[in-house]
Coordinates of C-alpha atoms in Angstrom, one line a residue:
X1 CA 42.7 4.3 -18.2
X2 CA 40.7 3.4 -21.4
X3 CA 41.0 -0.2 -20.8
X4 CA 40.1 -0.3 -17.2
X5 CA 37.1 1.4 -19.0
X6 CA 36.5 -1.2 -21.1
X7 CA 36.9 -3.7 -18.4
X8 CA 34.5 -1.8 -16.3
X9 CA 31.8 -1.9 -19.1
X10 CA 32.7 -5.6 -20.3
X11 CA 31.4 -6.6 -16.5
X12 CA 28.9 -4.4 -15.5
X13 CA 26.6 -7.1 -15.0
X14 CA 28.9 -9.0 -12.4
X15 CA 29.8 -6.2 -10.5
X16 CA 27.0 -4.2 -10.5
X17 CA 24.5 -3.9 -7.6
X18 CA 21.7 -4.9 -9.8
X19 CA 21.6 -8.3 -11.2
X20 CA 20.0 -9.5 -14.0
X21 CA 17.3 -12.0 -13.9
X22 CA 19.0 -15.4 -12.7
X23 CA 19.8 -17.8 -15.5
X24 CA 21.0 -20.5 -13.1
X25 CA 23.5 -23.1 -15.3
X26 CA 25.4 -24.7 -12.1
X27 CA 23.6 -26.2 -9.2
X28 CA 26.6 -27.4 -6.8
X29 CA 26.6 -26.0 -3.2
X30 CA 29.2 -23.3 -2.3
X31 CA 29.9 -22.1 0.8
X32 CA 31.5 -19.1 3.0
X33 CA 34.4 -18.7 4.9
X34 CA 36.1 -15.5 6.6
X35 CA 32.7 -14.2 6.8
X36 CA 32.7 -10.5 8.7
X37 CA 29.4 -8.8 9.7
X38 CA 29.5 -4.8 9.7
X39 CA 26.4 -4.6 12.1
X40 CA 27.1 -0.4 11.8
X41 CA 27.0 -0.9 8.2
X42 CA 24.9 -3.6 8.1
X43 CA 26.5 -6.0 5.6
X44 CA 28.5 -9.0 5.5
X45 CA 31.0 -9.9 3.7
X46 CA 32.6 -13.5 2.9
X47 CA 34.3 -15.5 0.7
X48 CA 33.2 -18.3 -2.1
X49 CA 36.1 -20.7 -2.6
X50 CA 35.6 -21.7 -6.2
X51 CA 37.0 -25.1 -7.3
X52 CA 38.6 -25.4 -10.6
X53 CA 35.8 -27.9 -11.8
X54 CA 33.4 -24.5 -11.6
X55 CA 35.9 -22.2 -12.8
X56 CA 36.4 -24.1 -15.9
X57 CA 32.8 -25.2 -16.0
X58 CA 31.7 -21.3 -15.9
X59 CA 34.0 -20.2 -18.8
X60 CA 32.9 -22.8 -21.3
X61 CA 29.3 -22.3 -20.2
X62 CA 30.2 -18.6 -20.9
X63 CA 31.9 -19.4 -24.8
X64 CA 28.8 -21.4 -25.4
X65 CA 26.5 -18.6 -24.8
X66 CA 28.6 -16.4 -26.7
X67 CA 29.0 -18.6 -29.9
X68 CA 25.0 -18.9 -29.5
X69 CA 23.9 -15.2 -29.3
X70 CA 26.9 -13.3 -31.7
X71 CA 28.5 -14.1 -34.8
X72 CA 31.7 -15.7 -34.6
X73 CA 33.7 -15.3 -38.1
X74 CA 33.8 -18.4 -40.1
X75 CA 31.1 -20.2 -38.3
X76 CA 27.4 -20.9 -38.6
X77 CA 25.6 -20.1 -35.8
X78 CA 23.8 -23.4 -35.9
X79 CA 26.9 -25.1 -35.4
X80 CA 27.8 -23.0 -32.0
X81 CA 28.5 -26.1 -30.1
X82 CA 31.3 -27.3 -32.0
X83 CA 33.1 -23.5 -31.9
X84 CA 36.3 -24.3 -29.6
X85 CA 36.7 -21.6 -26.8
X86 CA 39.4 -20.5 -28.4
X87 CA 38.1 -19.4 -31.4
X88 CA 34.9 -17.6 -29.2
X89 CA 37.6 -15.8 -26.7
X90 CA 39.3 -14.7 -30.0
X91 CA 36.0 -13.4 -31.5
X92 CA 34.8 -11.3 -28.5
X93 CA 38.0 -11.2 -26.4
X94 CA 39.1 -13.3 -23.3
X95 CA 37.9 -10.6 -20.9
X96 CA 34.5 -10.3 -22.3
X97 CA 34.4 -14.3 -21.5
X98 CA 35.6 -13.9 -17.9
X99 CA 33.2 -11.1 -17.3
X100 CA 30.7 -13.5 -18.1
X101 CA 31.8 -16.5 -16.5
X102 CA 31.9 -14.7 -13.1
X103 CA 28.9 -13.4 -13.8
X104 CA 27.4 -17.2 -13.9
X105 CA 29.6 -17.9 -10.8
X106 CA 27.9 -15.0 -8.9
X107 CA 24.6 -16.2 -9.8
X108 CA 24.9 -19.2 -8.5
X109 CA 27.7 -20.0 -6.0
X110 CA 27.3 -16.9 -4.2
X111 CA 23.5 -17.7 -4.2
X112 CA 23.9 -20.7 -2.2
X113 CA 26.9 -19.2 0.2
X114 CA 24.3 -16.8 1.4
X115 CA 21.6 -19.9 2.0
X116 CA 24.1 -21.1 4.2
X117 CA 24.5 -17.9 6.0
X118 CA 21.3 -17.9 7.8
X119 CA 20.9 -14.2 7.2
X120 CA 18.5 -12.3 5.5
X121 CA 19.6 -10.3 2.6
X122 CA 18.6 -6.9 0.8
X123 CA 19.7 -6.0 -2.6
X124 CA 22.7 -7.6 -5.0
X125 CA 25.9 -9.0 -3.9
X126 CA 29.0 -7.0 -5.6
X127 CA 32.7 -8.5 -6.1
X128 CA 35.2 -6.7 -3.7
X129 CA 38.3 -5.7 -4.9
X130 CA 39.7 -3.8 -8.0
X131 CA 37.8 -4.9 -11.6
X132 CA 41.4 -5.3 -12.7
X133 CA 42.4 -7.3 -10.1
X134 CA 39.7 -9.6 -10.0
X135 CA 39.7 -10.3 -13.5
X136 CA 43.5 -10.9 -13.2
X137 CA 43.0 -13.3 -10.5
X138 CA 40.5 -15.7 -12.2
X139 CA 41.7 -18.4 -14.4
X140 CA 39.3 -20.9 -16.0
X141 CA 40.5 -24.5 -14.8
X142 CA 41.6 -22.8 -11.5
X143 CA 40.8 -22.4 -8.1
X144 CA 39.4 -18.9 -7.1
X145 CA 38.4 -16.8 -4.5
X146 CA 35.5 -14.8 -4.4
X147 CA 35.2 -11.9 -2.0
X148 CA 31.8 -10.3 -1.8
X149 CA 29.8 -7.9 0.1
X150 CA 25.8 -7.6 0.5
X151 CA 23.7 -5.6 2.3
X152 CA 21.6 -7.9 5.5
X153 CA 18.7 -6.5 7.3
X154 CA 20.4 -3.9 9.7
X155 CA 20.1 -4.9 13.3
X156 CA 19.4 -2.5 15.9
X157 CA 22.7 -0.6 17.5
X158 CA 21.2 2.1 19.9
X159 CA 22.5 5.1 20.8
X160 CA 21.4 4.7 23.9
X161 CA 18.4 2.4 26.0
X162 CA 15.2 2.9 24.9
X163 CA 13.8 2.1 28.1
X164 CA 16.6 4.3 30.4
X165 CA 13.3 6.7 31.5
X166 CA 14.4 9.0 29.1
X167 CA 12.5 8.5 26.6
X168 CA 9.9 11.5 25.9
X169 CA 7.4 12.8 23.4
X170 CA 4.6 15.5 22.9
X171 CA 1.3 14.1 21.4
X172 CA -1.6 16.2 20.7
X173 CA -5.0 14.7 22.0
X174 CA -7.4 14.2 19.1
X175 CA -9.7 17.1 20.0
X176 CA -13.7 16.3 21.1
X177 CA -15.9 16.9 18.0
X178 CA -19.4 17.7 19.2
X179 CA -20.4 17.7 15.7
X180 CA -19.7 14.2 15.0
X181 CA -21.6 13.0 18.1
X182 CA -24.6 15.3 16.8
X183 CA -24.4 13.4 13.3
X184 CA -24.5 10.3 15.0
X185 CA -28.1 11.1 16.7
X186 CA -29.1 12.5 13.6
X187 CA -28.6 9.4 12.1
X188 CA -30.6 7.0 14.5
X189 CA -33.3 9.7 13.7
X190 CA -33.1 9.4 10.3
X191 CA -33.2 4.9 10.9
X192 CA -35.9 4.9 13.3
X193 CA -37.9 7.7 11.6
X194 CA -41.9 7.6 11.7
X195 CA -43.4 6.8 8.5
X196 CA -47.2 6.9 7.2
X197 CA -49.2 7.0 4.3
X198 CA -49.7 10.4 2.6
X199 CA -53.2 12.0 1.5
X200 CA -54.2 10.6 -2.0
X201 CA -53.6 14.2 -3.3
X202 CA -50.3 14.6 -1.6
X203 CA -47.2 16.2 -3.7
X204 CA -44.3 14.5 -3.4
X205 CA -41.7 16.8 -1.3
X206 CA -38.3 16.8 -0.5
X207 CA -37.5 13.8 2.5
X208 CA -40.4 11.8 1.5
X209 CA -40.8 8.1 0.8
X210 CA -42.0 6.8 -2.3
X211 CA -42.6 3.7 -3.2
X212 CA -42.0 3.3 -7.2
X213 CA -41.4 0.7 -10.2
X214 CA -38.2 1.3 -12.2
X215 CA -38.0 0.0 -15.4
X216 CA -34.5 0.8 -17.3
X217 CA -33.2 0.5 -20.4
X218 CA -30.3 1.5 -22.8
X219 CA -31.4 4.6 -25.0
X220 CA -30.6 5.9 -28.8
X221 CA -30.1 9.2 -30.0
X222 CA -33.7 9.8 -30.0
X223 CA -34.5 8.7 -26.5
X224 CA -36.2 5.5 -27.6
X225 CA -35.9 2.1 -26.0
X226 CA -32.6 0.6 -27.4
X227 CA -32.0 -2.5 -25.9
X228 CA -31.6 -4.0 -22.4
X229 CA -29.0 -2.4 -19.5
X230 CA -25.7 -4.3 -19.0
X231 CA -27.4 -4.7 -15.4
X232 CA -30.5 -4.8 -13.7
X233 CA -31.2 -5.3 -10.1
X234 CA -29.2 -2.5 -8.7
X235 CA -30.8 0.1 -10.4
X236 CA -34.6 -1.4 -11.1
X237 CA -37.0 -3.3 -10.3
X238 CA -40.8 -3.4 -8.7
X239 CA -42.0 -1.5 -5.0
X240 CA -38.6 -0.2 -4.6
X241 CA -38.9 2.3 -1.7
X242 CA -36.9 5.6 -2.3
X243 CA -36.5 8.5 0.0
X244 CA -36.6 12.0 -2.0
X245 CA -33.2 13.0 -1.3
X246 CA -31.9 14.9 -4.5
X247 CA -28.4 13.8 -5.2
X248 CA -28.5 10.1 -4.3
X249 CA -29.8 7.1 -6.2
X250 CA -29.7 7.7 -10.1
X251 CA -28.8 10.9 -11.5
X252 CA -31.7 13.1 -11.8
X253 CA -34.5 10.7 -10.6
X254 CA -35.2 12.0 -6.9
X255 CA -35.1 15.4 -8.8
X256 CA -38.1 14.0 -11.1
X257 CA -40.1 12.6 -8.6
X258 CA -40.3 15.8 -6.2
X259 CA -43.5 17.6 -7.1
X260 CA -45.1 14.6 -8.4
X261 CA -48.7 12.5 -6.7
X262 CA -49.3 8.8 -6.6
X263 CA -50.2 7.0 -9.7
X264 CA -47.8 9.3 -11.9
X265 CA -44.8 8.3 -14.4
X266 CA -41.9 9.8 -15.5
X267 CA -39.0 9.0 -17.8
X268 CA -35.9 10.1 -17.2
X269 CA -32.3 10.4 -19.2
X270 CA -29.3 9.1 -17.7
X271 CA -25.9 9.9 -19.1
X272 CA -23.6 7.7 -16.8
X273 CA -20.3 9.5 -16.2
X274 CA -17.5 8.2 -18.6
X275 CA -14.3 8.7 -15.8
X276 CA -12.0 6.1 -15.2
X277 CA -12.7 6.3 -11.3
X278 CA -16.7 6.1 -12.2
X279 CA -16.2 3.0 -14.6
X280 CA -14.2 1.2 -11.6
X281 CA -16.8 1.6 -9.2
X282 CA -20.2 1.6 -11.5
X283 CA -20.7 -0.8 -14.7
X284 CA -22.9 1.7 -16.2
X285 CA -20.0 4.2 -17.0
X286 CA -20.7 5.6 -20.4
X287 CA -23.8 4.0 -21.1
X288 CA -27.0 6.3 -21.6
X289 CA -30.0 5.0 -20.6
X290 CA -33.6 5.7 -19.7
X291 CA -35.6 4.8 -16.7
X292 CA -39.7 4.6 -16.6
X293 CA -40.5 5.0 -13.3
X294 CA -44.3 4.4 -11.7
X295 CA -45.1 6.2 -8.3
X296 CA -47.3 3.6 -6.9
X297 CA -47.6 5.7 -3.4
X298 CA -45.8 8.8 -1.0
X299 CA -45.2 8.2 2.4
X300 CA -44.5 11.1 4.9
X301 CA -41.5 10.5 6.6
X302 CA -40.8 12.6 9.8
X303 CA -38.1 12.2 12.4
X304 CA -38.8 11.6 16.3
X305 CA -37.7 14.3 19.0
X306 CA -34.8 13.5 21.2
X307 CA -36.4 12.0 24.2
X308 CA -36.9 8.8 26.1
X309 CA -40.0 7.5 23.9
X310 CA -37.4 7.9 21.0
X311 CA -34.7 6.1 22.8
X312 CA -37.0 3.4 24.1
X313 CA -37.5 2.7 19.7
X314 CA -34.2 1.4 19.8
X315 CA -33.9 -0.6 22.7
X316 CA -36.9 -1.4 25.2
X317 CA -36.1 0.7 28.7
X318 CA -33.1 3.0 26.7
X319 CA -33.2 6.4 28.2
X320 CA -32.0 9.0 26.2
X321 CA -29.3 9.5 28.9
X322 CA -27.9 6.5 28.3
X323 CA -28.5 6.2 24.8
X324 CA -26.3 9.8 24.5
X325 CA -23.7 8.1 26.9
X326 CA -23.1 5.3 24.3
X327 CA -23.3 7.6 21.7
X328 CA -20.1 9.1 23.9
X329 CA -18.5 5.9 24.5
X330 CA -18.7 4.7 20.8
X331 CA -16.8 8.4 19.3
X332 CA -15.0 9.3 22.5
X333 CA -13.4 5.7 21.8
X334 CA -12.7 6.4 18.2
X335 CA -11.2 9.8 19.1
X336 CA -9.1 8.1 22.0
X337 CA -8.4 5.4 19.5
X338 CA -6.8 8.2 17.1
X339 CA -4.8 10.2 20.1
X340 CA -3.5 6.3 20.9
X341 CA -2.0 6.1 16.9
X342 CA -0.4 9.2 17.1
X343 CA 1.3 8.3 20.7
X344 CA 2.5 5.1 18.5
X345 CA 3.6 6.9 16.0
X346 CA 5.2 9.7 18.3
X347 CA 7.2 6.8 20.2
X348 CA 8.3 5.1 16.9
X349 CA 10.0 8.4 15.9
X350 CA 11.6 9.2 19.2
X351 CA 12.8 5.3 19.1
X352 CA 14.2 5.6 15.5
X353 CA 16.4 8.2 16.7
X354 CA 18.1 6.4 18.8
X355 CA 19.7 4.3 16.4
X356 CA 22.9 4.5 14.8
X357 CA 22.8 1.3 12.3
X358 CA 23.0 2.1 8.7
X359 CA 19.7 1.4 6.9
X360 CA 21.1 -0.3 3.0
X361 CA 20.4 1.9 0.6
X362 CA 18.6 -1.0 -1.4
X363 CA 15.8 -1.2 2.1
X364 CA 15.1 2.2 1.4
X365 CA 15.0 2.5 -2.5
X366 CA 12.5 -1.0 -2.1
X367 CA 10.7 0.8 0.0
X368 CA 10.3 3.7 -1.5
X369 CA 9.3 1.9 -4.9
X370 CA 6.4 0.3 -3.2
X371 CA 5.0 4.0 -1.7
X372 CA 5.9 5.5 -5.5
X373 CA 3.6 1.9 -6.8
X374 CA 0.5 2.8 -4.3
X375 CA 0.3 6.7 -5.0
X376 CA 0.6 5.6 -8.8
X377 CA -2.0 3.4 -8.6
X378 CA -4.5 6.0 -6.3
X379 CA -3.8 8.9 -8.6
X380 CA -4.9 6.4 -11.5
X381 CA -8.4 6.0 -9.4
X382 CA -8.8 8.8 -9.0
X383 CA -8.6 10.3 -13.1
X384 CA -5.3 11.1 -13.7
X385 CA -4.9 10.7 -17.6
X386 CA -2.0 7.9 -18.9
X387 CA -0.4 11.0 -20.7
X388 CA 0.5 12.9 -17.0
X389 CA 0.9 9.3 -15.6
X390 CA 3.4 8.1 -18.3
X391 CA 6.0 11.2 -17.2
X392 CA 6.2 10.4 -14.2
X393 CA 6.5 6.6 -14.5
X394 CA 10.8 6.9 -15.8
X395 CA 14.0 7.2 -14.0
X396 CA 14.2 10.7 -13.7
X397 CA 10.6 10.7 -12.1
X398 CA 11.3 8.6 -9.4
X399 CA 14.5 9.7 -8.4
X400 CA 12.4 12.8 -7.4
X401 CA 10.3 11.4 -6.0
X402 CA 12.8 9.3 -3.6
X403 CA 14.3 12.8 -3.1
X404 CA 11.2 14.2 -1.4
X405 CA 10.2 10.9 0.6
X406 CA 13.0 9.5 1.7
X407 CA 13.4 10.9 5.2
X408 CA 10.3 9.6 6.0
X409 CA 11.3 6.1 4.1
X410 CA 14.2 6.4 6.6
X411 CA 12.2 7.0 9.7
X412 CA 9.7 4.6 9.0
X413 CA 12.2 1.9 8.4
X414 CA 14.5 2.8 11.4
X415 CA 11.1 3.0 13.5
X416 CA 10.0 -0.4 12.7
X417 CA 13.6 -1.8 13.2
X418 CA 13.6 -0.5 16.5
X419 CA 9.8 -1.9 17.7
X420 CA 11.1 -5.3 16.2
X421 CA 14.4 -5.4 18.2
X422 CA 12.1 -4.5 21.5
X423 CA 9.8 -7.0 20.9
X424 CA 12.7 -9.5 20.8
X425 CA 14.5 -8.8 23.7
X426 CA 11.3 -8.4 25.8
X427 CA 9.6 -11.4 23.7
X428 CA 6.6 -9.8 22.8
X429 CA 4.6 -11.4 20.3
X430 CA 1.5 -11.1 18.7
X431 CA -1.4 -13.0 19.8
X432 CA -2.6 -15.9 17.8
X433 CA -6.0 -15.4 18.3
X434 CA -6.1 -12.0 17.3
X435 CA -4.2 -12.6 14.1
X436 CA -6.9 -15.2 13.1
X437 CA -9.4 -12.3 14.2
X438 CA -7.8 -9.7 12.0
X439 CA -7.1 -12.4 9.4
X440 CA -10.8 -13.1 9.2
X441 CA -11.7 -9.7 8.7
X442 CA -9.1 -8.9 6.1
X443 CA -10.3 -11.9 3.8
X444 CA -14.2 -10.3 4.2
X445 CA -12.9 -7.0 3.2
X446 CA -10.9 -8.3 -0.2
X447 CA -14.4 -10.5 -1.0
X448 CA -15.9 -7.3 -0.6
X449 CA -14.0 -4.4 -2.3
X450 CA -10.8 -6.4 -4.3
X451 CA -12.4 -9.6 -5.7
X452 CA -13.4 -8.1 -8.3
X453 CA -10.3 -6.9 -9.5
X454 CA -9.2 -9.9 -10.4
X455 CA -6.1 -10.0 -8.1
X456 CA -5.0 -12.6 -5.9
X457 CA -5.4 -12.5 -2.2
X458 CA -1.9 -12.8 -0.8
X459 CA -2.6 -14.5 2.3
X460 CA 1.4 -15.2 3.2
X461 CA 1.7 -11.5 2.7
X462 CA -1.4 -11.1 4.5
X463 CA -0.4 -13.0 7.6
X464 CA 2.4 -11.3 7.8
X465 CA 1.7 -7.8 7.7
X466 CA -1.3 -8.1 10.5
X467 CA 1.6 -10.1 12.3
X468 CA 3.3 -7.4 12.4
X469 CA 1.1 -4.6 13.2
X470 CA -0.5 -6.6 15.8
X471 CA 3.2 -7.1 17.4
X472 CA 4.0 -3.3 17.2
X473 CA 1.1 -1.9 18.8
X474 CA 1.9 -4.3 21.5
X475 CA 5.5 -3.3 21.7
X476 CA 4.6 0.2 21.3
X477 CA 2.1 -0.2 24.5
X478 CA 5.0 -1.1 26.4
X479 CA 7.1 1.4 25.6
X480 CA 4.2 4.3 26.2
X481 CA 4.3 2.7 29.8
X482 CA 7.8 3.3 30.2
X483 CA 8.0 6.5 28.8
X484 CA 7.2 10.4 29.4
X485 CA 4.1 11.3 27.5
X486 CA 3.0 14.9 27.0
X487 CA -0.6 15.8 25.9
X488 CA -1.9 19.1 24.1
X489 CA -5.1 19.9 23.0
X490 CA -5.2 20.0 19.9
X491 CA -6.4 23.0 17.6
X492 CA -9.7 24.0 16.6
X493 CA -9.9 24.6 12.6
X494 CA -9.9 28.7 13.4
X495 CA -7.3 28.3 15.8
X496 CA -4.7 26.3 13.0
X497 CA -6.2 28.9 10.6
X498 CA -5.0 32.0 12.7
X499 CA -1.8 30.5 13.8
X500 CA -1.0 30.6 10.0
X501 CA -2.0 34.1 9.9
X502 CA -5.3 33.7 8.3
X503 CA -7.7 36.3 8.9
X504 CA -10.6 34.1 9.6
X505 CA -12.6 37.1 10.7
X506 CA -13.1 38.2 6.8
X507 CA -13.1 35.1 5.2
X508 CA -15.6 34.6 2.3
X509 CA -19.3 33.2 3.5
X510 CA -18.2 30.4 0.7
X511 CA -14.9 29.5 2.8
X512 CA -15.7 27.2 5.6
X513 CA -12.7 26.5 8.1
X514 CA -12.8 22.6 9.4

């Protein structure tokens, strides 16, 4: 039993599921015979014939490395290409040498079996067989087989048709928020407000307009002028036009200006926020800075009444009928848009479930990785120190993390193996002028929020991806047409809030349910 151990460690890199980084050293092309694909299990499995050449060429690649990297008794190790094999298999042992040579082998003759497979491939390729065996059965200067096993992109093996009629789900409707269509008058108030000029004597007021000079600059301990800002134009300049809202703009400037007339100056102090988020978003983070600013004139700003005449500001001959009814057509669209995801979604589930292929474990560890990379990198955005960040970021903190999210890993992958297996047999595709569309507006929005960063836009990755999504909502389409589609209503705030026992009727005046 101990030297099976030994064996086992000697050639962990060869027969674990993991490789190592590639460190190609023969470039001849193998290929694969008795090849059997598992579709339950999703893998294949085949076998390299290796000739002697490579077999010999592998374990003398193998003694060479070795006489290179340890120290071989009675040897310099600047001389490590005159050490015969020999004398290397001696120093480290003959097993440790075949470990290695298969390992080269498996780098590169398995490599180009699966090239000539024409399948894709997730994860590592392991050796079948017994350790002991295999390392039994190879002999440098001889022919070998190599049996091996990988994981391939599962294909989809349903339990049973997804389009039999059978196929049902429950969706609940995205419910109508009066609220939001209220905000969305409020704002075309708030664009197409009526503005004039304010009394010479007129205090500035809350929801005014005034039209100021902003000079800024850094500022020492004392408040004194210390230099110029690391920017200017976003946060100075001459006849800027500012409505009093306190809270926007620069901190504390609004808040200055309310209670102040025409022809008036103030300085204000500005500490800019030193969190990472802030510094992301604002190049000012940290700095502390003064700003002079010169009221050159107040403006009273009111809003219009809901009526035609206001309407008719927007569009010549808009009622405010109509201008309500698009109002209704532009949110009841967004709502209907968000009822119409969760059908998808709803569909996708149902459709996973009726597969029985075996999703590689390697699919759903990759996968997972990726979800484990994007909330690391939001949770960083959003303040979380390195210290917390660091413990989570090992091993042990990702294998809980895999723990918690990998039934919906599973679902998610099983879900889009199923849309991609429909949109095959049914040869749905997605359409290549909306992928230039989408691609269009995807490049606008990395000029606009990722350029910045410094990253690369991925357009292969890109392409892809709205490829994709733009296939699966047309796959998904198809299915909702074909299958049994249940709508609730969905739950006010109080209502959720009762249904989990709430007493909403003594809640705190601070507590606000939605």
């Amino acid at each position: 039993m101990a030297r099976r151990v030994v064996l086992l460690a000697a050639s962990a890199a060869a027969f674990a599921p993991s490789a190592p980084q590639r460190r190609p050293v023969l470039n001849l092309r193998a290929t694969a015979t008795d090849v059997e694909t598992d579709k339950e299990e999703s893998c294949v499995s085949f076998t390299v014939p290796v000739p002697a050449s490579l077999t010999k060429a592998a374990y003398k690649t193998a003694a060479g490395e070795m006489a290179q990297t340890r120290e071989i008794p009675g040897w310099r190790q600047k001389d490590w290409k005159k050490v015969p094999i020999g004398v290397v298999a001696g120093a480290v042992g003959a097993q440790t040498l075949k470990s290695l040579a298969i390992e080269k082998l498996t780098e590169t003759e398995v490599h180009s079996a699966i090239t000539g497979l024409g399948v894709e491939v997730v994860g590592q390729a392991q050796l079948v067989g017994d350790v002991e065996k295999i390392m039994e059965d190879f002999t440098p200067g001889e022919p070998w087989d190599m049996r091996v096993k990988i994981d391939i992109w599962p294909e989809a093996v349903w339990s049973q048709p997804w389009d039999d009629g059978t196929l049902a789900v429950e969706v609940e409707r995205e419910a109508k928020d009066q609220s939001t269509r209220d905000k969305a008058l409020e704002a075309l108030r708030e664009r197409y407000c009526d503005i004039e000029d304010a009394p010479a004597d007129h205090v500035a007021r809350e929801g005014d307009v005034a039209m100021v000079d902003i000079d800024g600059y850094l500022r020492d301990e004392n408040g004194n002028r210390a230099g110029e800002l690391p920017i200017q134009g976003a946060v100075g300049g001459d006849d800027l036009e500012l409505i009093l809202e306190p809270g926007k703009f620069l901190p504390g400037v609004v808040e200055a200006l309310i209670g102040k007339k025409a022809g008036e100056k103030v300085t204000v102090p500005v500490d800019f926020p030193e969190s990472r988020q802030y510094r992301e978003e604002q190049p000012l983070a940290g700095v502390k800075a003064g700003f002079d600013v010169t009221i050159n004139a107040v403006r009273l700003r009111s809003l219009p009444e809901l009526n035609d005449a206001f309407a008719g500001k927007i569009r010549p001959g808009l009622t405010l009928d109509e201008l309500k009814q698009e109002v209704e057509n532009t949110v009841g669209g967004q709502e209907e848009d968000k009822t119409t995801d969760t059908v998808h979604k709803e569909l996708e589930k149902a459709l996973a479930e009726r597969l029985t292929s075996t999703l590689p474990e390697a699919l759903v560890v990759e996968s997972a990785k990726q979800r484990f990379a994007v909330m690391l990198a939001e949770m960083r955005n959003s303040g979380t120190d390195d210290a917390a960040l660091k413990q989570m970021i090992s091993p042990e903190g990702f294998q809980k993390y895999l723990k918690v999210v990998r039934p919906k890993v599973v679902t998610e992958l099983r879900g889009k193996l199923a849309v991609e297996s429909i949109g095959r047999a049914i040869d749905i595709k997605a359409d290549e002028q909306q992928v230039e569309e989408q691609m269009e507006l995807v490049k606008r929005q990395y000029e606009q929020q990722e350029a910045d960063s410094g990253a690369a836009f991925n357009e292969e990755k890109a392409r892809e991806k709205v490829t994709y999504e733009l296939q699966r909502v047309a796959v998904l389409d198809k299915v909702r047409d074909q299958a049994k589609i249940t709508y609730v209503d969905a739950l006010t705030p109080e209502e959720t809030a009762r249904k989990m026992g709430i007493d909403v009727d003594n809640l705190p005046p601070e507590v606000q349910l939605g």
